[in-house]
Tab-separated table of C-alpha atoms and ligand atoms in Angstrom:
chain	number	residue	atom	x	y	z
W	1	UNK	CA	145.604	47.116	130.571
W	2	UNK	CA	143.079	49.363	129.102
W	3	UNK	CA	139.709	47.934	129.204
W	4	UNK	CA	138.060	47.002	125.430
W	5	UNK	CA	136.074	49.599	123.267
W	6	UNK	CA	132.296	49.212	123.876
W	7	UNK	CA	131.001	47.263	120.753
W	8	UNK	CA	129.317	49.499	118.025
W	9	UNK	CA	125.856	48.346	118.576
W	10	UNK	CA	126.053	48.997	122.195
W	11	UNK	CA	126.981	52.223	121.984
W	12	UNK	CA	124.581	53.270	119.352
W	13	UNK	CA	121.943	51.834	121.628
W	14	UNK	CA	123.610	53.927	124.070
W	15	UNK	CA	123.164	57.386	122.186
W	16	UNK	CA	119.295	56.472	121.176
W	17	UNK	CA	118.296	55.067	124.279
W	18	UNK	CA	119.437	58.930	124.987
W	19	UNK	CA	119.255	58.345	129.536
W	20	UNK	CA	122.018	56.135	129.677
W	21	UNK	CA	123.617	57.635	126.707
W	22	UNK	CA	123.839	60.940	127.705
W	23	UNK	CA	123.788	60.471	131.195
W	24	UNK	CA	127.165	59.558	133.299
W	25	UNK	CA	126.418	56.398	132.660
W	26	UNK	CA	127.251	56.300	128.602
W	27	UNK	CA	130.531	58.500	129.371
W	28	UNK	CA	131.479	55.590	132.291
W	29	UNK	CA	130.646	52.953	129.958
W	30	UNK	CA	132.792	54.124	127.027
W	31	UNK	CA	135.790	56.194	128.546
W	32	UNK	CA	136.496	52.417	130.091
W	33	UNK	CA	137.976	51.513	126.854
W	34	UNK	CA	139.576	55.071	125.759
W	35	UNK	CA	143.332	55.257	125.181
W	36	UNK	CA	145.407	57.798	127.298
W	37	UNK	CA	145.996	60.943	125.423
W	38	UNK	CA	149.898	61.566	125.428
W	39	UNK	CA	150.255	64.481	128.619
W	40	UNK	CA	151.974	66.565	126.059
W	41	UNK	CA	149.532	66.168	123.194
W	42	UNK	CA	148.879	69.753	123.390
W	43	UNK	CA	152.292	71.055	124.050
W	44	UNK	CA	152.829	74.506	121.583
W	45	UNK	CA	149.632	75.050	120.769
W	46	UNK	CA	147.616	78.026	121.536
W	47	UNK	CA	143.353	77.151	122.052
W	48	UNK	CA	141.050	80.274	122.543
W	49	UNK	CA	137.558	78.903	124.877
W	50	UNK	CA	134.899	80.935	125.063
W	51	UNK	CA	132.851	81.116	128.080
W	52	UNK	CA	135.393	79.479	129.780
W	53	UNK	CA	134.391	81.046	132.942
W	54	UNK	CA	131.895	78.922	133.837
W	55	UNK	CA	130.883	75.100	133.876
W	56	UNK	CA	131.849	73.119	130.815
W	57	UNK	CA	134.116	76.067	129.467
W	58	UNK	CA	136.363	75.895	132.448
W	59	UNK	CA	136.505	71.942	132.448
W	60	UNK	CA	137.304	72.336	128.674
W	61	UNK	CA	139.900	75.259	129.556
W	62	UNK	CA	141.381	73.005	132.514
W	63	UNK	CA	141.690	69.942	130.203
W	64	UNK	CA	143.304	71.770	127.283
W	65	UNK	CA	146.231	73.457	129.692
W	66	UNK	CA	146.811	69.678	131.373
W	67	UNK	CA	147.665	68.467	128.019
W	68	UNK	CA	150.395	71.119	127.660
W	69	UNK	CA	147.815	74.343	125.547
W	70	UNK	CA	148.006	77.950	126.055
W	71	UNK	CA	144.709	78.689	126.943
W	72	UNK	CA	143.174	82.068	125.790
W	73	UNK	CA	139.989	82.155	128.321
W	74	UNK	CA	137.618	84.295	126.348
W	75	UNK	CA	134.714	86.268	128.813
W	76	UNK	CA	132.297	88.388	129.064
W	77	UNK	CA	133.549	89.381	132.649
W	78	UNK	CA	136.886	89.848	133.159
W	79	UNK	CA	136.908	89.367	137.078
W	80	UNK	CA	135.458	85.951	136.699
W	81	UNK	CA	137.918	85.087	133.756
W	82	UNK	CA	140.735	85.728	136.045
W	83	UNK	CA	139.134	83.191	138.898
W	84	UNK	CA	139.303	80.936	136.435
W	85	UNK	CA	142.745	81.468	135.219
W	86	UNK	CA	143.754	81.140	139.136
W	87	UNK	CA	141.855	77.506	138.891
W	88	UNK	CA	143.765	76.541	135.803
W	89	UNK	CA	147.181	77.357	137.801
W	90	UNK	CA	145.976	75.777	140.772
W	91	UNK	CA	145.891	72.447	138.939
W	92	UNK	CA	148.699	73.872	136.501
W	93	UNK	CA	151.065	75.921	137.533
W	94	UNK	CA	153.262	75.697	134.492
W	95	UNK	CA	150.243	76.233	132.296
W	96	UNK	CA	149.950	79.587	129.728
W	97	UNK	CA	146.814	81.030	130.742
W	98	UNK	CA	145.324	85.045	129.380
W	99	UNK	CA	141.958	86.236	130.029
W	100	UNK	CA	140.362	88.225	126.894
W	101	UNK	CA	136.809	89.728	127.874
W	102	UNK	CA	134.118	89.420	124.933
W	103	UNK	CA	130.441	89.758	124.725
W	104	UNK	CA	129.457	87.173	122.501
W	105	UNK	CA	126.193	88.125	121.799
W	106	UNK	CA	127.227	92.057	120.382
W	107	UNK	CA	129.107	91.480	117.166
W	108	UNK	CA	131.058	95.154	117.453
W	109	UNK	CA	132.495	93.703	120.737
W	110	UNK	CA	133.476	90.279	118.844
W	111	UNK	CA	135.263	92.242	116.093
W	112	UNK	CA	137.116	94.446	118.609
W	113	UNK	CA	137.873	91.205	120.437
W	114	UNK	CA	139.267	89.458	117.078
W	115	UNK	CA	141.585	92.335	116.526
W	116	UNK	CA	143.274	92.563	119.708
W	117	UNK	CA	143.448	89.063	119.541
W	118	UNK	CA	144.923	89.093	115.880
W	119	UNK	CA	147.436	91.906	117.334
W	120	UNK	CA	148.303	89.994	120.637
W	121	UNK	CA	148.664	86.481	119.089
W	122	UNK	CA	150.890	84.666	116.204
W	123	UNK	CA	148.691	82.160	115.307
W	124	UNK	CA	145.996	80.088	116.669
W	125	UNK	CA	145.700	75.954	116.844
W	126	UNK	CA	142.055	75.784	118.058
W	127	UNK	CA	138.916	77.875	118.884
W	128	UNK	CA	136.140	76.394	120.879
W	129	UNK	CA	132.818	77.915	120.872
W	130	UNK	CA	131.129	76.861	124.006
W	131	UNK	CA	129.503	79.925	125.211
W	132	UNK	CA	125.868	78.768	125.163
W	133	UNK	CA	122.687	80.960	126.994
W	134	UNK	CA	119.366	79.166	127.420
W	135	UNK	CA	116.844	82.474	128.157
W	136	UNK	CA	113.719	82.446	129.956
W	137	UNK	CA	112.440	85.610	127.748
W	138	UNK	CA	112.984	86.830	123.964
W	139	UNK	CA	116.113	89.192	124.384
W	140	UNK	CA	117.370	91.036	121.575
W	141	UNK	CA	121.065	92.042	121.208
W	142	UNK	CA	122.559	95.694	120.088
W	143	UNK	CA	122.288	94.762	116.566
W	144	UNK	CA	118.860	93.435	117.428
W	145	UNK	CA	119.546	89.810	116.508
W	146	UNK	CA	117.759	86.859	119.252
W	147	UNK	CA	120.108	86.255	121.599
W	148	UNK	CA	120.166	82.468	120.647
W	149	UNK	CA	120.647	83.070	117.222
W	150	UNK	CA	123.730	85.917	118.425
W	151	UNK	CA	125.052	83.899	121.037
W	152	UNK	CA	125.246	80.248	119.438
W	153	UNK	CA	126.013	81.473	115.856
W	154	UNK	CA	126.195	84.573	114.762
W	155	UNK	CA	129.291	85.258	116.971
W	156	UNK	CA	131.092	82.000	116.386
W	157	UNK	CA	130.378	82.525	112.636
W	158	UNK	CA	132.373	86.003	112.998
W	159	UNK	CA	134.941	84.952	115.229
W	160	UNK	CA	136.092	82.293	113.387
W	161	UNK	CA	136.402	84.490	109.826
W	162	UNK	CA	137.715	86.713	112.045
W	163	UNK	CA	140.440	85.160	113.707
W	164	UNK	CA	141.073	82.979	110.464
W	165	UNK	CA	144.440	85.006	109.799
W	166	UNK	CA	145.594	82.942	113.189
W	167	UNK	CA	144.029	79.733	112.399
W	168	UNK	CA	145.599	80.015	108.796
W	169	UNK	CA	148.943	80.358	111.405
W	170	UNK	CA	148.162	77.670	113.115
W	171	UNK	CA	147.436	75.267	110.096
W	172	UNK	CA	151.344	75.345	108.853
W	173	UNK	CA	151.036	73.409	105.124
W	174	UNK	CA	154.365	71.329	105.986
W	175	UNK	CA	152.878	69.790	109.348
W	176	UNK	CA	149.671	67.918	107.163
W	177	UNK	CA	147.771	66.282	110.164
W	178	UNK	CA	148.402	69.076	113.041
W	179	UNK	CA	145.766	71.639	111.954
W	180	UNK	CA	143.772	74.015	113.518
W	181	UNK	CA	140.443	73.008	115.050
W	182	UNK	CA	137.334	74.952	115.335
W	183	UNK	CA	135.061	73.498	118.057
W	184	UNK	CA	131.040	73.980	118.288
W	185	UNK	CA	129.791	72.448	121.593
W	186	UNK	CA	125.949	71.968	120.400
W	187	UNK	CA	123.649	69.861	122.382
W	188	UNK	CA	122.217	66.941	122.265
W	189	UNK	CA	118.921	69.425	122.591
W	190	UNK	CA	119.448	69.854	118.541
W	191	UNK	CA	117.961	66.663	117.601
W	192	UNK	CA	114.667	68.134	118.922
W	193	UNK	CA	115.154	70.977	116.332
W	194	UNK	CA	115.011	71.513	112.342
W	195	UNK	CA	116.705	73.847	110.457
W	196	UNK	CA	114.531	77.013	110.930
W	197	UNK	CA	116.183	79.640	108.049
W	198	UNK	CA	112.332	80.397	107.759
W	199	UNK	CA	112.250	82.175	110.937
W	200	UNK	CA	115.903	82.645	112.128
W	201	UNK	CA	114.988	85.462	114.599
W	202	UNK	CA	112.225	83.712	116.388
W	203	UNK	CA	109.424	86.559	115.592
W	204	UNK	CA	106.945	84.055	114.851
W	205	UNK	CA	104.472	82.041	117.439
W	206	UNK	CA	104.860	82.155	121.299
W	207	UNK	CA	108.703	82.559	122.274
W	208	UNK	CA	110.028	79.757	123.921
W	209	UNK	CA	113.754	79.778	125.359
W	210	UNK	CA	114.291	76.236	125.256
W	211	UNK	CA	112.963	76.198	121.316
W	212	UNK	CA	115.299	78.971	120.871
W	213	UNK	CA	117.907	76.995	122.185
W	214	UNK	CA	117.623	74.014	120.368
W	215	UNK	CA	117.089	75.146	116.608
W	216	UNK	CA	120.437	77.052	117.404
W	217	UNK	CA	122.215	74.512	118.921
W	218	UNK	CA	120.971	72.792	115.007
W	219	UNK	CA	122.039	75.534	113.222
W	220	UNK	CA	125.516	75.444	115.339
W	221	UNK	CA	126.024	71.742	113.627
W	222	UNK	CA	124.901	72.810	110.072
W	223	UNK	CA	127.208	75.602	110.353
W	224	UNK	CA	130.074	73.424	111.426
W	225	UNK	CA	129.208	71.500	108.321
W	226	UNK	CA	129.359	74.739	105.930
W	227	UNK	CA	132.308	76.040	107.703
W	228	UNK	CA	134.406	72.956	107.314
W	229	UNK	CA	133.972	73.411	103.656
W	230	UNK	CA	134.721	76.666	103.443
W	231	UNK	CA	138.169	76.526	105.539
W	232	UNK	CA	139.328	73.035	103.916
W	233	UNK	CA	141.797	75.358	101.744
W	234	UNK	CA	143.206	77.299	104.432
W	235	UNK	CA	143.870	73.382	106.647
W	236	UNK	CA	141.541	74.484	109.326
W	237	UNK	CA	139.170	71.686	110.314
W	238	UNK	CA	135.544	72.311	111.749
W	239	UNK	CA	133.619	70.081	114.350
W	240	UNK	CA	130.585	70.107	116.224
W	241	UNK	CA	130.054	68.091	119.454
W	242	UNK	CA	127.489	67.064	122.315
W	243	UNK	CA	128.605	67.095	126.120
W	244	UNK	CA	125.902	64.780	127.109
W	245	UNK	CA	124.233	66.089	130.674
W	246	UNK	CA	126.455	67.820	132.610
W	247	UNK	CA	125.816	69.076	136.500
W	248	UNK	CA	126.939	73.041	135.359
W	249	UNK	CA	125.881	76.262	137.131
W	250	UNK	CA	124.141	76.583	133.727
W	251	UNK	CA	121.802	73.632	133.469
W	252	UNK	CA	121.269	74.339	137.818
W	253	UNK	CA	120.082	77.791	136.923
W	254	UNK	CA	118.238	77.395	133.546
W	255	UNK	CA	116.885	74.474	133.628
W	256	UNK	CA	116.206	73.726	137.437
W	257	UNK	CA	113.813	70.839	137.230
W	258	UNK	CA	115.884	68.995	134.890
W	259	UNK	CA	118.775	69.389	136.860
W	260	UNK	CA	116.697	68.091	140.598
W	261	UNK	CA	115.415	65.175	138.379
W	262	UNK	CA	118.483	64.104	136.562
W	263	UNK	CA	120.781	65.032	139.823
W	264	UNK	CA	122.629	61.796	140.309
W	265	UNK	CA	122.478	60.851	136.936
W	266	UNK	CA	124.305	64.319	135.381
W	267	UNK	CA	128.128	63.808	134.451
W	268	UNK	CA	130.792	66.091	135.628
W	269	UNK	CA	131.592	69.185	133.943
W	270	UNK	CA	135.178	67.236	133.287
W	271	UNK	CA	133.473	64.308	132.056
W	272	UNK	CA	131.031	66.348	129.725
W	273	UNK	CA	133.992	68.936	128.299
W	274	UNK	CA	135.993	65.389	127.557
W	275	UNK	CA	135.238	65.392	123.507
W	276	UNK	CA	136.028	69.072	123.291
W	277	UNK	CA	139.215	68.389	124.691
W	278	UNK	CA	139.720	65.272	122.779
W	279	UNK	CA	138.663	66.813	119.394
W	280	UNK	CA	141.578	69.456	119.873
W	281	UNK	CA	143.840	66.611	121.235
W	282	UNK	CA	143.565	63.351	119.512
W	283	UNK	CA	145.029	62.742	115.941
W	284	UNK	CA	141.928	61.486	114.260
W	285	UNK	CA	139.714	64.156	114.350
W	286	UNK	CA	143.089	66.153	113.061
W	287	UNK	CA	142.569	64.101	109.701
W	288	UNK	CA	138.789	64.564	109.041
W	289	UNK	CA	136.296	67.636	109.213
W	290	UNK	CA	132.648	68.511	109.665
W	291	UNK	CA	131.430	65.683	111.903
W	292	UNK	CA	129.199	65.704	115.030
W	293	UNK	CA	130.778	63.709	117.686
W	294	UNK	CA	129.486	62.511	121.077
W	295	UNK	CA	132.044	60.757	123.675
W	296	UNK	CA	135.388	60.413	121.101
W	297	UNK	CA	132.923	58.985	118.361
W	298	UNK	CA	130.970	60.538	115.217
W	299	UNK	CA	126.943	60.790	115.734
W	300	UNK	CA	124.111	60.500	113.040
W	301	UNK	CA	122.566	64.529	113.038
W	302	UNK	CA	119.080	63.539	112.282
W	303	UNK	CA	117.086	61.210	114.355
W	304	UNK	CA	113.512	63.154	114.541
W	305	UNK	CA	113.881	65.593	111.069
W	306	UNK	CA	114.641	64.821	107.564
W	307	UNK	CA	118.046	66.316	106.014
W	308	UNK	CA	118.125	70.071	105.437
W	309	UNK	CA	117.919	70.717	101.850
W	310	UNK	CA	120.815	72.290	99.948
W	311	UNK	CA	118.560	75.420	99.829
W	312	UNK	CA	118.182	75.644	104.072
W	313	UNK	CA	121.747	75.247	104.165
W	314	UNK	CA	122.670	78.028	101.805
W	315	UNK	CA	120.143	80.048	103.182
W	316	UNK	CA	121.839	79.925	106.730
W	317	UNK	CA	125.162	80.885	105.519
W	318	UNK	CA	123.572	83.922	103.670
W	319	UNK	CA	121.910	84.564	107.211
W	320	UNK	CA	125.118	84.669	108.536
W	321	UNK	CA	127.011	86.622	105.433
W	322	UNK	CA	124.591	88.944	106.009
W	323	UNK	CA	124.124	89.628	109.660
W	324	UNK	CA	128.069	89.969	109.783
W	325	UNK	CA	128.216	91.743	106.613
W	326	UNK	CA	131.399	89.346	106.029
W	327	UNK	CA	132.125	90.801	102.094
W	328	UNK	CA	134.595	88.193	101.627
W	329	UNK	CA	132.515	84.770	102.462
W	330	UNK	CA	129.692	85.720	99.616
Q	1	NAP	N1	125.754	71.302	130.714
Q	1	NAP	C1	125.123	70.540	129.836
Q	1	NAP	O1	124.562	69.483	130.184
Q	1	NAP	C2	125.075	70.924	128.396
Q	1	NAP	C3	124.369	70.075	127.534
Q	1	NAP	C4	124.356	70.388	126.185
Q	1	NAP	C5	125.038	71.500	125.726
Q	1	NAP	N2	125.684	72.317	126.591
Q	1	NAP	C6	126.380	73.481	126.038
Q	1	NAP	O2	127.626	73.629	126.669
Q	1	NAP	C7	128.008	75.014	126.673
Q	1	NAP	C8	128.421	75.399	128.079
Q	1	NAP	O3	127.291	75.248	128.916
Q	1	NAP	P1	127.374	75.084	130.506
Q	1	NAP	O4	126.428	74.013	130.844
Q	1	NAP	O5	128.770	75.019	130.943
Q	1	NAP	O6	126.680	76.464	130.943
Q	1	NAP	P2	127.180	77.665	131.885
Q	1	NAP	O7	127.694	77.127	133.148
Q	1	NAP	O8	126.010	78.599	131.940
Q	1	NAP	O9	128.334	78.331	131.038
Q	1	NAP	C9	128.040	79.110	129.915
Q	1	NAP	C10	129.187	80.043	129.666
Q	1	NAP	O10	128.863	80.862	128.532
Q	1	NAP	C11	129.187	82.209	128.859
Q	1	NAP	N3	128.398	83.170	128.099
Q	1	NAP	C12	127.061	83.229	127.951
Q	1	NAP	N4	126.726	84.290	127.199
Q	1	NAP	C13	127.880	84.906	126.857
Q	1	NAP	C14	128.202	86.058	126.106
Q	1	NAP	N5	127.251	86.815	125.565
Q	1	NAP	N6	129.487	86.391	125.951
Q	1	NAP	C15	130.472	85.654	126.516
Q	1	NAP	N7	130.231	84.555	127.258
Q	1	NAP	C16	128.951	84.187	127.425
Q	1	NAP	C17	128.873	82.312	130.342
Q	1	NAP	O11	129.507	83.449	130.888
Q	1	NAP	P3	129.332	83.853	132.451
Q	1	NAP	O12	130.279	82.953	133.184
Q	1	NAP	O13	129.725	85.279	132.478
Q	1	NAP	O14	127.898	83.620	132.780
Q	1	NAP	C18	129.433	80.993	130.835
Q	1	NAP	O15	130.826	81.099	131.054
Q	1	NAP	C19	126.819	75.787	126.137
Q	1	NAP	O16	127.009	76.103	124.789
Q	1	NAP	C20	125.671	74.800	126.288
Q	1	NAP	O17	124.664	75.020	125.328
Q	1	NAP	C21	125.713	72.053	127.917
């Protein structure tokens, strides 16, 4: 017998209390009263992960395949890609898996990426964008874009109106409720963060990596917002999630004293990729679009900042428009 939902309160204290929220202790708490996804929830769908080679990706890649996906594993280095494909048939041996090597952070590779992809596939039921970098120094990319800003949203931005020919696919108008899902695995880090259009390249003040991070792990969930309005016509629905703390080689290597202090208390890469899963799995976020969701439920996006005004918000998407010179979304 499954065991009840935690009440509402609870878990709200939960996600402000932010420790036991975020740490293994919230996702214990709350996964006690989660339903069973059916083991063939995923069974004929086709879900592209980027950096999927490492930490959360492969958890999220791993979890997706289980449920019965073809997993496109999308990397910047194909040798590691294919370790992970040979993880995802260890667990799976029945499960589709191709490797497609991107750099994220240089647009030209993202549109060469997005062709061959358009060229190799018939249609795509989900896209998560969970490559994330957290950089010690400000590094700019070949288009000279921060490599926050590239990384977190300029790339995801371009992929998805890139690949939207195959999410359009996946998104058939006579299945209503089955369609395609674009993904944004934020942090909770964005809470710390406003919506910086002033500054988007982080030229102004002392650089700081973790700064970088978070006002682009913001601008990930405003731009899951804008981009869920923009696909609604084409029945492609856009989220944005939180993983909680997660023991990954990327929180070990980036953030080391976090990860010594927090050791014991971090959740599993399995146990953090869990909503990203869910969110391509489970038939409610199938019928709603644009929310921020933490452990299976919808979060508030503002606990320290005021709402971005409808100015900031337009202003990002022109950022975007602009830095991807995408004609079409002006
Ligand atoms: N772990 C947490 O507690 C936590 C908390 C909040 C949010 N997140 C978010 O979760 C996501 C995954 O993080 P993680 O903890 O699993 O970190 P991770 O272990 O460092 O994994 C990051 C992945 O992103 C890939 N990547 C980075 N830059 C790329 C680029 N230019 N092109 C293609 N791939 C690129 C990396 O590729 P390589 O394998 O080649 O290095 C790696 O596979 C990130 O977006 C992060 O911000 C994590």
């Amino acid at each position: 017998m499954p065991f009840p939902r935690l009440p509402r309160l609870v878990d709200a204290a939960l996600d402000r209390l932010v420790v036991p929220g975020y740490s293994k202790l919230g996702y214990l708490a709350r996964s006690a009263g989660w339903p069973a996804l059916a083991p063939d929830a995923l069974a004929g769908r086709t879900i592209a992960v980027t950096g999927a080679s490492s930490g959360l990706g492969t958890a999220t890649a791993v979890g997706l395949a289980g449920l019965g996906a073809a997993v496109e594993l999308v990397v910047r280095d194909r040798k590691r890609g294919e370790a992970t494909r040979e993880e995802i048939l260890a667990a799976h041996p029945q499960a589709r898996v191709t490797v497609a090597r991107c750099d994220l952070s240089d647009l030209a590779d993202v549109r060469r990426y997005a062709l061959d992809a358009r060229d190799r596939l018939l249609a795509l039921h989900g896209l998560v964008h969970n490559a994330g970098v957290l950089p010690a120094e400000r590094v700019e990319t070949p288009q000279g874009h921060e490599l926050c800003l590239a990384t977190h949203v300029l790339a995801p931005f371009l992929l998805t109106r890139e690949l939207l020919p195959l999410l359009r696919a996946g998104s058939p108008p006579d299945r209503p409720g089955t369609p395609a899902r674009v993904v944004f695995v934020s942090s909770g880090g964005m809470y710390t963060a406003s919506l910086r259009t002033d500054d988007p390249e982080y030229t102004e003040g002392r650089y700081s990596g973790g700064a970088a991070y978070a006002r682009t792990k913001r601008m990930q969930v405003v731009l899951a917002e804008l981009l869920a309005d923009d696909l609604a016509a084409a029945g492609v629905v856009v989220h944005s999630m939180h993983p909680g703390w997660a023991d990954t080689p990327g929180v070990a290597d980036s953030l080391p004293g976090f990860h010594r202090l927090t050791g014991p208390l971090l959740r599993t890469a399995e146990q953090g990729a869990d909503t990203a899963v869910w969110l391509q799995a489970a038939v409610e976020p199938g019928h709603c679009s644009g929310l921020f969701w933490h452990d299976r439920a919808p979060r508030p996006t503002h606990y320290l900042f005021g709402e971005e005004t409808a100015a900031e918000r337009a202003a990002l998407w022109t950022l975007c428009v602009d830095a991807t010179h995408d004609a079409e979304a002006r």
